[in-house]
Coordinates of C-alpha atoms in Angstrom, one line a residue:
M1 CA 53.9 -17.7 45.6
V2 CA 55.3 -14.7 43.6
P3 CA 52.5 -13.1 41.7
L4 CA 52.7 -12.8 37.9
L5 CA 51.2 -9.3 38.2
Q6 CA 50.9 -6.9 41.2
L7 CA 49.2 -3.5 41.4
Q8 CA 50.1 -1.6 44.5
D9 CA 48.1 1.5 45.7
V10 CA 47.3 2.5 42.1
T11 CA 45.4 5.7 41.5
F12 CA 44.5 7.0 38.1
G13 CA 41.9 9.2 36.3
Y14 CA 41.2 11.6 33.5
D15 CA 41.2 15.4 33.5
R16 CA 42.1 15.5 37.2
E17 CA 39.1 13.4 38.0
P18 CA 40.2 10.1 39.7
V19 CA 38.6 7.0 38.2
L20 CA 40.4 4.4 40.4
R21 CA 41.7 5.0 43.9
D22 CA 44.3 3.0 45.9
V23 CA 43.8 -0.2 43.9
N24 CA 45.7 -3.3 45.1
L25 CA 45.5 -6.5 43.1
Q26 CA 47.6 -9.6 42.5
I27 CA 47.3 -12.1 39.6
H28 CA 49.0 -15.6 39.9
D29 CA 49.8 -18.3 37.4
C30 CA 46.6 -20.4 38.0
D31 CA 44.1 -17.6 38.4
F32 CA 40.8 -17.3 36.5
L33 CA 39.8 -13.8 37.5
A34 CA 36.5 -12.0 36.7
I35 CA 36.5 -8.2 36.9
I36 CA 33.0 -7.0 37.4
G37 CA 31.3 -3.7 38.4
P38 CA 28.9 -1.0 37.2
N39 CA 29.3 1.1 34.1
G40 CA 31.8 3.9 34.7
G41 CA 33.2 2.1 37.7
G42 CA 36.7 1.8 36.2
K43 CA 36.8 -1.8 34.8
T44 CA 38.2 -0.8 31.3
T45 CA 40.5 1.8 32.9
L46 CA 41.9 -1.0 35.2
L47 CA 42.5 -3.2 32.1
R48 CA 44.3 -0.3 30.3
L49 CA 46.6 0.2 33.3
I50 CA 47.4 -3.5 33.4
L51 CA 48.1 -3.6 29.7
G52 CA 50.5 -0.6 30.0
L53 CA 48.2 1.7 27.9
E54 CA 47.9 4.1 30.8
T55 CA 50.4 5.2 33.5
P56 CA 49.2 5.4 37.1
W57 CA 49.1 8.8 38.8
S58 CA 50.5 7.1 41.8
G59 CA 51.4 3.5 42.9
R60 CA 52.8 1.0 40.5
V61 CA 51.9 -1.9 38.1
H62 CA 54.6 -4.5 38.4
W63 CA 55.1 -7.7 36.3
A64 CA 57.3 -10.5 37.5
G65 CA 60.6 -10.3 35.7
G66 CA 60.3 -6.5 35.3
G67 CA 58.8 -6.5 31.8
L68 CA 55.6 -7.2 30.0
P69 CA 55.1 -10.9 29.3
R70 CA 53.5 -12.2 26.1
I71 CA 49.9 -11.0 26.5
G72 CA 46.8 -12.3 24.7
Y73 CA 44.1 -9.7 24.4
V74 CA 40.5 -10.1 23.1
P75 CA 38.7 -6.8 22.7
Q76 CA 35.0 -6.2 23.0
F77 CA 33.1 -7.9 20.2
S78 CA 31.3 -4.7 19.4
T79 CA 34.5 -2.8 18.7
F80 CA 35.7 -5.2 16.0
D81 CA 34.9 -4.2 12.4
R82 CA 33.6 -7.5 11.0
N83 CA 33.1 -5.9 7.5
F84 CA 36.9 -5.5 7.1
P85 CA 37.8 -7.6 4.0
L86 CA 39.7 -10.4 5.8
R87 CA 39.3 -14.2 5.9
L88 CA 39.3 -16.0 9.2
R89 CA 42.8 -17.4 8.7
E90 CA 44.2 -14.0 7.9
T91 CA 42.6 -12.5 11.0
V92 CA 44.1 -15.1 13.2
M93 CA 47.5 -14.7 11.5
M94 CA 47.6 -11.1 12.7
G95 CA 48.2 -12.4 16.2
R96 CA 51.7 -13.6 15.0
I97 CA 52.9 -10.1 14.3
G98 CA 54.4 -9.9 17.8
H99 CA 56.6 -12.9 17.1
R100 CA 58.0 -11.8 13.7
G101 CA 57.5 -8.0 13.7
W102 CA 55.6 -5.9 11.1
L103 CA 58.2 -6.0 8.4
R104 CA 59.2 -9.7 8.4
R105 CA 57.6 -12.2 6.1
R106 CA 55.4 -15.1 7.4
T107 CA 57.3 -18.2 8.3
R108 CA 56.3 -21.9 8.3
A109 CA 56.2 -21.7 12.1
D110 CA 53.6 -19.0 11.8
G111 CA 51.4 -21.1 9.5
E112 CA 51.7 -24.1 11.8
A113 CA 50.8 -22.1 14.8
V114 CA 47.7 -20.8 13.1
D115 CA 46.7 -24.2 11.9
R116 CA 47.1 -25.6 15.4
V117 CA 45.0 -23.0 17.1
L118 CA 42.3 -23.1 14.5
T119 CA 42.0 -26.9 15.1
D120 CA 42.0 -26.5 18.8
L121 CA 39.2 -24.0 18.7
G122 CA 37.1 -25.9 16.2
L123 CA 37.6 -23.3 13.4
A124 CA 39.6 -25.2 10.8
A125 CA 36.6 -25.8 8.6
F126 CA 36.0 -22.0 8.4
A127 CA 39.6 -20.9 7.8
E128 CA 38.9 -19.5 4.3
Q129 CA 35.6 -17.8 5.1
P130 CA 35.4 -14.0 5.2
I131 CA 34.9 -12.8 8.7
A132 CA 31.7 -11.0 7.6
D133 CA 30.1 -14.4 7.0
L134 CA 30.9 -15.9 10.4
S135 CA 28.3 -16.3 13.2
G136 CA 28.8 -14.3 16.4
G137 CA 30.1 -17.3 18.2
Q138 CA 32.5 -18.2 15.4
L139 CA 33.9 -14.6 15.3
Q140 CA 34.3 -14.6 19.0
R141 CA 36.3 -17.8 18.9
A142 CA 38.3 -16.3 16.0
L143 CA 39.2 -13.3 18.2
I144 CA 40.3 -15.7 20.9
A145 CA 42.3 -17.7 18.4
R146 CA 44.1 -14.4 17.3
A147 CA 45.0 -13.8 20.9
M148 CA 46.1 -17.4 21.6
V149 CA 48.3 -17.8 18.4
C150 CA 51.0 -15.5 20.0
E151 CA 51.4 -18.2 22.7
P152 CA 50.6 -15.8 25.5
E153 CA 51.6 -16.2 29.1
I154 CA 48.3 -14.6 30.2
L155 CA 45.0 -13.9 28.5
F156 CA 42.7 -10.9 28.9
L157 CA 39.2 -10.7 27.5
D158 CA 36.9 -7.6 27.6
E159 CA 33.2 -8.6 27.7
P160 CA 33.7 -11.8 25.7
T161 CA 30.0 -13.0 26.1
A162 CA 28.2 -9.7 25.6
S163 CA 27.1 -10.2 22.0
V164 CA 26.6 -13.9 21.7
D165 CA 23.6 -16.2 22.5
A166 CA 23.3 -18.3 25.6
E167 CA 24.5 -21.5 24.0
T168 CA 27.6 -19.7 22.7
R169 CA 28.3 -18.2 26.1
G170 CA 28.4 -21.7 27.6
T171 CA 30.7 -22.9 24.9
L172 CA 33.1 -19.9 25.4
A173 CA 33.1 -20.4 29.1
N174 CA 34.1 -24.0 28.7
L175 CA 36.8 -23.0 26.2
L176 CA 38.2 -20.4 28.7
A177 CA 38.3 -23.0 31.4
E178 CA 40.4 -25.3 29.2
L179 CA 42.8 -22.5 28.4
N180 CA 43.0 -21.7 32.1
R181 CA 44.7 -25.1 32.6
Q182 CA 47.7 -23.6 30.8
I183 CA 47.6 -19.9 31.6
P184 CA 45.9 -17.4 33.8
V185 CA 42.7 -15.9 32.4
V186 CA 41.3 -12.4 33.2
V187 CA 37.8 -11.6 32.1
V188 CA 36.1 -8.1 32.3
T189 CA 32.4 -8.8 32.3
H190 CA 29.0 -7.4 33.3
D191 CA 27.6 -10.9 33.5
V192 CA 29.7 -13.5 35.4
T193 CA 26.9 -16.1 35.5
A194 CA 27.8 -17.7 32.2
M195 CA 31.3 -18.7 33.5
A196 CA 30.5 -18.8 37.2
V197 CA 31.5 -22.4 37.8
H198 CA 34.9 -21.8 36.3
V199 CA 35.9 -18.4 37.8
K200 CA 38.2 -18.7 40.8
Q201 CA 38.6 -15.1 41.9
I202 CA 36.5 -11.9 41.6
A203 CA 37.5 -8.3 41.6
C204 CA 34.5 -5.8 42.0
V205 CA 35.6 -2.4 40.6
N206 CA 33.7 0.8 41.5
R207 CA 36.4 3.5 41.9
R208 CA 38.0 1.2 44.4
L209 CA 38.7 -2.5 44.1
F210 CA 37.1 -5.2 46.3
Y211 CA 38.9 -8.5 45.8
H212 CA 37.3 -11.9 46.6
G213 CA 39.8 -14.7 46.4
S214 CA 37.2 -17.4 47.3
G215 CA 35.2 -16.8 44.1
Q216 CA 32.0 -16.1 46.1
L217 CA 30.1 -12.9 46.8
S218 CA 27.6 -12.0 49.4
H219 CA 24.7 -9.5 49.0
S220 CA 26.5 -7.0 51.3
Q221 CA 29.7 -7.3 49.3
L222 CA 27.9 -6.7 46.0
E223 CA 26.0 -3.7 47.4
E224 CA 29.3 -2.2 48.7
A225 CA 30.9 -2.6 45.3
Y226 CA 28.0 -1.4 43.2
G227 CA 26.8 1.3 45.6
C228 CA 23.2 0.1 45.4
P229 CA 21.1 -3.0 46.3
V230 CA 22.0 -6.0 44.1
E231 CA 20.2 -9.3 43.9
L232 CA 21.8 -12.6 42.9
I233 CA 19.1 -14.0 40.6
A234 CA 19.3 -16.6 37.9
H235 CA 16.0 -17.5 36.1
G236 CA 14.1 -16.2 39.2
V237 CA 16.0 -18.4 41.7
P238 CA 18.4 -16.9 44.2
H239 CA 21.6 -18.8 44.3
R240 CA 25.2 -18.8 45.4
L241 CA 27.1 -17.2 42.5
L242 CA 30.2 -19.3 42.5
H243 CA 31.5 -22.5 44.1
A244 CA 34.9 -23.4 45.6
H245 CA 37.7 -24.5 43.2
D246 CA 40.8 -26.6 43.4
E247 CA 44.2 -25.4 42.2
C248 CA 44.6 -25.2 38.4
G249 CA 45.1 -28.4 36.6
N250 CA 43.2 -30.4 39.3
E251 CA 39.8 -32.0 38.8

């Protein structure tokens, strides 16, 4: 199967200091990939390379077809200014700019796309609310809606569960699993447990990339990736982090 995205021997850093070395990674049409690793290990840098915001020192980042596909991107919750004077509907409409360009007027198709994604994500009732009045979970769904309204071919999310409560984390994980029936999903996260049953592949990033296509990690693999002893603990009970998965679209 031809990958949608392929990184080959990618090395990159800042001020002559390498952050990532000899990274190899493939992302396919059905993938639900979690990118995990310690702070400073290069997760965000890897995402910036994938999105074309940085250029590798060596190696290459290659998209199928030779050019960037339509990409949906959900930034970290904490970087979004929720006091900006916008209503939810206007926030989501910003995701259509890639379709019409900055200078073109909104079209009926834009409005219909926004209405559709608001309904799909359970946000229609809050469409006219200022984003400052939304709960954390509602705002996170709004950011996902903004990314999805451009009808992306792949969805990237940076720490989507970091600033929401446990119930909202479960809701978002189920939402991402539903979206993954249509497109590949890539999540950068410190805590994969909230979406563990849905994730199909894991990339541990700590200067180098350790790829696990089975969606399971051993203690030794985690220790190698994090550079220190790591325990797989949930509520005090050791457990297998992830389970096996069928191909996308299958039960």
